[in-house]
Amino acid sequence: MKFLPMVLALLLSVAAFADPASNEPAPRRIWITDVTIVSPENLADLARGSVLIENERIVRVERKVSAKPPADATVVSGEGGFLIPGLIDSHVHLASVPGVAPELNANPDAAHAAMLADYYKQLPRSYLYFGYTTLIDLAVVNRQVLDDFRRAPLHPDLYDCGPSLPLANGYPMSFASPALRFQLFPNFLYDPAQSASIPAEYTRQDHTPAAAVAADKRAGAICVKTYFEHGFGKDRNLPIITPGMAAGVRKAATQNALVMMMHANSFEAQQFAVDADVDVIAHGMWNWGALDGQPELPPEIQTLLDRIVQKRTGYQATIQVMGGLRAYFDAEYLKMPAIPHVIPAALLAWFDSPGGKWFRKEIDEDNMPDAEMREGFDRGPIRRVRQVVGYLAARNANFLFGTDTPSAPTYGNLPGLNGYLEMQQLHEAGLSLEQVFKAATINNAREFKLDSQVGSIEPGKVANLVLLRKSPLESVDAYDSIVTVWVHGKPISRNSLAVSPNE
Ligand SMILES: [Zn+2]
């Protein structure tokens, strides 16, 4: 009786096709062929083959050249290229504009308003231009920007952690004026020791860890983000989250099935994050505190990194946070040929003007020469984070690809391009090309519970795909050899995503 269901299925499908009243449109089928399929669950079997997309989904993956397409499919030849799943950047800040002060972004004069509007219009396309089809925004400070992004005609899938959970008047609230900071970070954690400096309209019971996490859950978040940061520069003694508060966030995040993330970039902070049992550490460790001057990775830091490996804590190295600051002291940075493809001309011209370099003074208060500043970064925080990342890579830690774009109002973190630069940083710090690839695909998908939808090339998943001319397992350059990006099954040529597409 095995044939009976098959016969029934056949009859039903014939009926569906025969019914003239049916207004179901025929599914749009695209057969991508003559490609090497590079998917993270199957890297041992890099076969040439074909992939069938039906509307928004992947429906067949054929790892042999002889497979034939359905008669009604549009055949697209990959011309011997490499097909990978769309890339995932799990740490972005879409409402912040690289190089632009938050005050100017919030309140632009007429001259700057058009420049910013052009930037936001191009933003989703710049991420797609470098193959990013899924993004996670870690701290919603302006919901409107995210809504607009999701309404753009072409855009990556966007998830968020909702408004983040800083400690009242702690990092990063402290950077906004006392009047503005509670508006930008309405989901802060209440600190009874500071009740005098918290406006009366915010009550303690609305700002417990449980209440703050619940607010993010109601807002549709998939994660929550909190911070352990003493601060830097003028603000280096900020109030910090207590172990009790972190435990409250941990408990509520688990109850609400949200991923718990913590901003932590020092030895002390990452120790705190591991003790708090966070799911994801949102930065690499470039501050070693009293151990900063040690030339080799100190044993006490190794012990902590061993725990991070063993607990499979998600680790976002975000080395480009430092690279993005260093960019102000590197005359070659703004000359990169990719920049005019991802940044509109007016904003790029402004970056290169005296007014556009305001942030440089914030980084280099003592006005040191460029070469000294570059050396300071290279021998200090960049060296330290590379040593940490190399150690973790050798033990195959759970790396999650996240760029923190932009991590500060720096033009050194540009959408899309910053991901490509971060991949170079990771590879130079010791991640294999396979580790980089997995971090930006399946590791991110699994950690954020998106793996039923994205992260690999398998039947049933969303057809977010990228066609490369070169293999991502042979060079990082491959990620800049994009030909076509499919977003929910819709093919887009890379060139058409650039600011000014070539004819
Ligand atoms: Zn961030």
XYZ file of C-alpha atoms and ligand atoms in Angstrom:
504
model
C 0.000 0.000 0.000
C 3.064 2.222 -0.083
C 2.062 3.740 -3.418
C -1.283 5.043 -2.175
C -0.067 8.269 -0.536
C 1.991 8.930 -3.645
C -1.015 8.470 -5.917
C -3.088 10.735 -3.696
C -0.390 13.377 -3.711
C -0.193 13.139 -7.478
C -3.987 13.441 -7.863
C -4.060 16.424 -5.541
C -1.271 18.180 -7.374
C -2.927 17.477 -10.737
C -6.161 18.848 -9.306
C -4.352 21.948 -8.135
C -2.883 22.579 -11.555
C -6.129 21.766 -13.331
C -8.312 24.025 -11.253
C -8.886 27.135 -13.398
C -10.298 28.992 -10.396
C -7.066 28.612 -8.456
C -5.340 31.941 -8.159
C -2.168 30.481 -6.638
C 0.615 31.781 -8.866
C 3.071 29.159 -10.099
C 6.040 29.124 -7.698
C 9.033 31.073 -8.902
C 11.815 28.512 -9.307
C 15.479 29.357 -9.759
C 18.046 26.645 -10.463
C 21.516 27.877 -9.542
C 23.986 25.555 -11.246
C 27.701 25.121 -11.956
C 28.692 26.154 -8.414
C 30.749 24.648 -5.620
C 28.402 24.465 -2.649
C 30.196 25.729 0.463
C 27.930 25.161 3.445
C 29.198 24.972 7.034
C 27.636 21.596 7.906
C 29.261 19.997 4.880
C 32.747 21.411 4.481
C 34.283 17.968 4.112
C 32.227 17.463 0.957
C 32.857 20.447 -1.288
C 30.948 19.168 -4.281
C 30.029 20.919 -7.464
C 26.324 20.950 -7.947
C 23.101 22.906 -8.052
C 20.591 24.484 -5.689
C 16.881 24.899 -6.384
C 15.081 27.909 -4.906
C 11.290 27.971 -4.850
C 9.944 31.410 -3.991
C 11.726 32.382 -0.759
C 13.119 28.990 0.214
C 15.845 26.536 -0.688
C 14.053 23.315 -1.701
C 16.777 21.092 -3.207
C 20.540 20.851 -2.850
C 22.217 18.578 -5.407
C 25.856 17.730 -4.829
C 26.406 16.251 -8.285
C 26.789 17.803 -11.712
C 24.340 15.464 -13.449
C 21.212 16.666 -11.569
C 18.556 18.201 -13.825
C 16.395 21.251 -13.109
C 12.583 21.168 -13.107
C 11.223 22.128 -16.533
C 9.813 25.474 -15.387
C 12.860 26.682 -13.458
C 14.926 29.681 -14.508
C 18.485 28.397 -14.868
C 21.246 30.624 -13.509
C 24.822 29.548 -14.116
C 27.269 30.286 -11.318
C 30.050 29.921 -13.886
C 32.227 27.815 -11.648
C 31.872 30.094 -8.632
C 31.256 29.325 -4.959
C 27.817 29.461 -3.369
C 27.701 30.252 0.361
C 24.881 31.020 2.794
C 24.239 34.742 3.351
C 26.548 36.125 6.048
C 25.356 37.068 9.549
C 26.745 40.022 11.520
C 25.482 39.624 15.076
C 26.674 43.000 16.409
C 25.593 46.204 14.651
C 24.157 49.596 15.642
C 22.070 50.777 12.709
C 20.870 54.056 14.237
C 24.413 55.345 14.798
C 26.124 56.952 11.808
C 29.883 56.397 11.373
C 31.864 59.598 11.859
C 28.821 61.595 13.006
C 28.352 62.818 16.582
C 25.144 61.546 18.258
C 23.986 65.150 18.820
C 24.302 65.986 15.108
C 22.636 62.684 14.159
C 19.711 63.407 16.512
C 19.340 67.050 15.477
C 20.859 67.718 12.055
C 20.759 71.189 10.542
C 19.487 71.491 6.962
C 22.980 71.148 5.493
C 23.569 67.786 7.173
C 20.022 66.388 7.040
C 20.207 65.435 3.349
C 23.639 63.862 3.859
C 22.286 61.684 6.678
C 19.113 60.780 4.769
C 21.240 59.526 1.839
C 23.330 57.450 4.234
C 20.310 55.739 5.819
C 18.851 55.023 2.373
C 22.046 53.288 1.267
C 22.631 51.500 4.609
C 20.778 48.201 3.918
C 22.324 47.998 0.448
C 25.860 48.466 1.788
C 25.446 45.466 4.087
C 24.120 43.395 1.171
C 26.989 44.643 -1.024
C 29.366 42.700 1.270
C 27.093 39.663 1.519
C 25.423 40.325 4.907
C 21.836 39.103 4.704
C 21.148 38.887 8.474
C 21.963 41.504 11.116
C 21.392 41.786 14.859
C 21.200 45.269 16.398
C 22.335 45.029 20.011
C 20.932 48.241 21.464
C 17.842 49.895 20.046
C 18.190 53.634 20.672
C 15.927 54.757 17.822
C 13.209 52.300 16.821
C 12.237 54.420 13.796
C 15.571 53.769 12.069
C 15.097 50.012 12.430
C 11.493 50.189 11.196
C 12.606 52.187 8.145
C 15.394 49.687 7.490
C 12.899 46.811 7.516
C 10.644 48.703 5.089
C 13.408 49.377 2.555
C 12.802 47.633 -0.789
C 15.971 45.560 -0.343
C 17.405 44.849 3.081
C 19.051 42.160 5.203
C 16.848 40.343 7.732
C 17.091 42.357 10.920
C 16.770 41.166 14.523
C 17.453 43.136 17.681
C 18.067 42.972 21.429
C 15.603 45.789 22.127
C 16.662 48.758 24.268
C 19.775 47.660 26.171
C 20.238 47.313 29.937
C 22.932 49.702 31.184
C 23.240 50.439 34.862
C 21.664 53.849 35.602
C 24.183 56.588 34.683
C 26.765 53.916 33.784
C 28.277 53.097 30.404
C 27.119 53.943 27.742
C 24.344 56.198 29.163
C 27.065 58.368 30.668
C 28.068 59.681 27.223
C 24.730 61.442 26.726
C 23.829 64.521 28.756
C 21.933 63.818 32.012
C 18.798 65.243 30.350
C 19.013 63.003 27.264
C 20.445 59.754 28.614
C 17.218 58.435 30.171
C 15.367 58.998 26.887
C 18.019 57.121 24.899
C 18.278 54.275 27.448
C 14.795 53.953 28.945
C 15.413 50.298 29.864
C 18.245 50.949 32.339
C 18.759 48.973 35.552
C 17.843 50.873 38.713
C 20.614 51.489 41.214
C 19.230 52.416 44.667
C 22.582 53.978 45.589
C 21.917 56.588 42.884
C 18.255 57.352 43.486
C 19.074 61.088 43.696
C 20.379 61.114 40.107
C 17.524 59.156 38.527
C 14.509 61.231 37.399
C 11.481 60.609 39.614
C 9.269 59.359 36.768
C 11.376 56.177 36.568
C 10.413 53.823 39.366
C 12.529 51.142 40.914
C 10.019 48.350 40.235
C 9.923 49.127 36.484
C 13.715 48.861 36.306
C 14.559 45.628 38.062
C 16.454 43.060 35.950
C 13.244 41.032 35.549
C 11.199 44.071 34.443
C 13.865 45.267 31.998
C 14.242 41.834 30.391
C 10.454 41.471 30.161
C 10.237 44.863 28.401
C 12.693 43.627 25.744
C 10.719 40.403 25.323
C 7.499 42.398 24.771
C 9.320 44.548 22.200
C 10.117 41.448 20.119
C 13.798 41.140 21.029
C 15.724 37.882 20.534
C 18.475 38.874 22.983
C 19.265 41.248 25.840
C 22.439 43.230 26.237
C 23.991 44.519 29.396
C 27.384 46.074 30.196
C 30.377 45.736 32.474
C 32.471 48.842 31.828
C 34.279 51.217 34.198
C 34.658 53.666 31.310
C 37.662 55.429 29.840
C 39.089 58.893 29.250
C 37.311 61.497 31.374
C 34.657 59.010 32.464
C 36.684 56.144 33.874
C 34.957 55.653 37.208
C 31.424 54.884 36.147
C 29.041 52.863 38.330
C 28.960 49.187 37.289
C 26.477 46.336 37.371
C 26.612 44.130 40.506
C 26.787 40.300 40.500
C 23.263 40.258 41.954
C 21.855 42.332 39.094
C 23.681 40.199 36.513
C 22.200 37.088 38.140
C 18.745 38.673 37.847
C 19.276 39.353 34.156
C 20.585 35.790 33.654
C 17.518 34.273 35.313
C 15.020 36.455 33.434
C 16.778 35.924 30.091
C 16.579 32.162 30.544
C 12.890 32.360 31.526
C 12.122 34.451 28.440
C 14.343 32.376 26.103
C 16.493 35.398 25.250
C 20.224 35.276 24.535
C 22.137 37.124 27.260
C 24.958 39.307 25.947
C 27.432 41.403 27.871
C 29.671 44.231 26.737
C 33.023 43.268 28.277
C 36.439 44.108 26.828
C 38.823 43.806 29.782
C 40.204 40.876 31.766
C 38.159 41.984 34.784
C 34.964 42.423 32.735
C 35.244 39.088 30.925
C 35.898 37.350 34.261
C 32.694 38.967 35.540
C 30.820 37.921 32.376
C 31.938 34.289 32.662
C 31.033 34.208 36.370
C 27.610 35.653 35.414
C 27.226 32.765 32.934
C 26.417 35.012 29.958
C 25.728 33.419 26.580
C 27.799 35.888 24.576
C 30.740 38.169 25.341
C 30.272 41.085 22.942
C 33.952 42.089 22.547
C 37.505 40.869 22.408
C 39.798 41.471 25.402
C 42.093 44.370 24.583
C 42.431 45.662 28.155
C 44.416 43.461 30.505
C 44.392 45.963 33.379
C 47.514 45.651 35.535
C 48.805 43.032 33.050
C 48.666 45.383 30.019
C 52.446 45.546 29.736
C 53.009 41.767 29.762
C 54.431 40.750 26.363
C 52.946 37.230 26.429
C 49.454 36.090 27.350
C 49.563 35.854 31.180
C 48.634 32.497 32.759
C 45.704 33.970 34.714
C 44.169 35.211 31.446
C 44.782 31.817 29.846
C 42.851 30.206 32.700
C 39.874 32.485 32.020
C 40.045 31.831 28.257
C 40.083 28.086 28.970
C 36.765 28.535 30.810
C 35.346 30.486 27.843
C 36.335 27.613 25.531
C 34.992 24.950 27.866
C 31.646 26.687 28.515
C 31.249 27.366 24.742
C 30.572 31.021 25.543
C 29.861 32.922 22.317
C 32.807 35.232 21.585
C 32.624 38.321 19.372
C 36.226 39.432 18.910
C 35.288 42.829 17.336
C 38.942 43.656 16.584
C 37.779 46.405 14.223
C 36.635 48.437 17.232
C 40.341 49.223 17.598
C 40.965 49.271 13.841
C 38.175 51.815 13.516
C 39.867 54.213 15.952
C 43.270 53.656 14.353
C 41.776 54.664 10.975
C 42.026 58.366 11.884
C 45.816 58.028 11.959
C 46.163 56.081 8.718
C 46.071 58.281 5.601
C 45.358 55.212 3.438
C 42.097 54.332 5.175
C 39.712 56.752 3.421
C 41.366 55.913 0.075
C 40.131 52.314 0.107
C 38.475 51.711 -3.271
C 35.441 50.021 -1.671
C 34.414 53.085 0.355
C 32.686 55.035 -2.480
C 30.579 51.904 -3.136
C 29.126 51.835 0.392
C 29.121 55.528 1.437
C 27.322 58.289 -0.514
C 29.589 60.979 -1.976
C 28.405 63.849 0.263
C 29.135 61.983 3.500
C 32.474 60.737 2.192
C 33.497 64.295 1.221
C 32.496 65.435 4.717
C 34.667 62.691 6.341
C 37.607 64.180 4.478
C 36.835 67.776 5.589
C 38.171 69.385 8.796
C 34.669 69.266 10.378
C 34.406 65.568 9.550
C 37.563 64.781 11.513
C 36.230 66.048 14.861
C 36.372 62.573 16.403
C 40.108 62.350 15.833
C 40.606 64.965 18.564
C 38.550 62.867 20.977
C 40.901 59.913 20.459
C 44.113 61.928 20.348
C 43.662 64.595 23.032
C 47.406 65.288 23.154
C 47.673 65.731 19.371
C 50.369 63.090 18.879
C 51.809 62.317 15.433
C 49.995 59.695 13.325
C 52.869 57.207 13.404
C 53.009 57.271 17.201
C 49.269 56.777 17.479
C 49.332 53.811 15.062
C 52.185 52.259 16.997
C 50.340 52.800 20.256
C 47.355 50.843 18.951
C 49.476 48.134 17.333
C 51.684 47.511 20.369
C 48.877 47.953 22.902
C 45.224 46.957 22.511
C 45.509 45.439 19.023
C 48.436 43.231 20.061
C 46.599 42.123 23.204
C 43.305 41.305 21.500
C 45.162 39.384 18.786
C 46.979 37.306 21.399
C 43.674 36.514 23.109
C 41.899 35.680 19.853
C 44.816 33.531 18.656
C 44.720 31.538 21.902
C 40.954 31.021 21.599
C 41.234 30.088 17.906
C 43.836 27.402 18.634
C 41.302 25.833 21.035
C 38.392 26.262 18.642
C 36.308 28.558 20.837
C 32.736 29.410 19.888
C 33.464 32.480 17.747
C 30.464 34.530 16.654
C 31.039 36.975 13.852
C 30.100 40.478 15.028
C 31.642 43.780 14.004
C 30.125 46.375 16.342
C 29.505 48.732 13.392
C 29.897 51.534 14.341
C 31.397 50.994 17.781
C 31.879 54.735 18.292
C 31.132 57.764 16.114
C 34.119 56.755 13.949
C 34.327 56.682 10.170
C 36.649 53.702 10.649
C 33.581 51.381 10.939
C 31.580 51.563 7.697
C 28.588 49.309 6.977
C 29.421 46.130 5.063
C 33.053 47.033 4.496
C 33.741 46.811 8.237
C 32.723 43.154 8.140
C 35.229 42.461 5.409
C 37.946 44.210 7.438
C 36.957 42.289 10.581
C 37.336 39.013 8.678
C 40.872 40.037 7.725
C 41.586 40.904 11.364
C 40.270 37.547 12.589
C 42.300 35.606 10.054
C 45.467 37.553 10.895
C 44.844 36.920 14.608
C 44.797 33.163 14.007
C 41.307 32.019 12.983
C 41.417 29.588 10.083
C 39.325 30.462 7.032
C 36.964 27.685 8.084
C 36.583 29.251 11.550
C 35.876 32.670 10.029
C 33.281 31.153 7.699
C 31.509 29.224 10.469
C 31.542 32.239 12.818
C 29.711 34.308 10.181
C 27.188 31.601 9.290
C 26.191 28.577 11.365
C 27.717 29.635 14.724
C 25.757 32.880 14.704
C 22.604 31.119 13.492
C 22.780 28.517 16.284
C 23.637 30.917 19.091
C 20.723 33.221 18.237
C 18.335 30.321 17.517
C 17.946 31.314 13.863
C 19.340 28.041 12.496
C 15.970 26.699 11.365
C 15.899 29.672 8.947
C 19.447 30.674 7.999
C 23.128 29.810 8.410
C 23.589 26.999 5.880
C 22.508 25.842 2.432
C 19.902 23.201 3.279
C 16.371 22.479 2.059
C 13.730 24.397 4.014
C 15.948 27.370 4.871
C 15.429 30.894 3.586
C 17.139 31.416 0.236
C 19.669 33.980 1.495
C 22.696 33.093 -0.612
C 25.872 34.679 -1.917
C 27.740 33.731 -5.092
C 31.499 34.341 -4.938
C 34.082 34.044 -7.696
C 36.687 32.730 -5.236
C 36.546 30.155 -2.463
C 36.159 31.552 1.070
C 38.193 28.550 2.259
C 41.201 29.677 0.199
C 41.424 33.410 0.956
C 39.644 36.178 2.857
C 39.636 38.140 -0.425
C 36.909 35.790 -1.599
C 34.415 37.803 0.479
C 35.129 40.752 -1.814
C 34.554 38.684 -4.986
C 30.747 38.711 -4.722
C 28.791 38.388 -7.969
C 25.178 37.954 -6.817
C 23.304 38.105 -3.513
C 19.947 36.344 -3.103
C 17.666 37.858 -0.466
C 14.665 35.646 0.276
C 15.124 34.094 -3.163
C 15.416 37.375 -5.033
C 18.696 37.681 -6.962
C 20.497 41.032 -6.894
C 23.733 41.723 -8.717
C 26.410 43.112 -6.437
C 27.049 46.022 -8.744
C 23.453 47.223 -8.460
C 23.865 47.495 -4.664
C 26.708 50.012 -4.872
C 26.121 53.726 -4.263
C 26.736 54.517 -7.940
C 26.457 51.306 -9.932
C 28.840 51.072 -12.877
C 27.192 50.995 -16.280
Zn 28.241 47.507 20.294
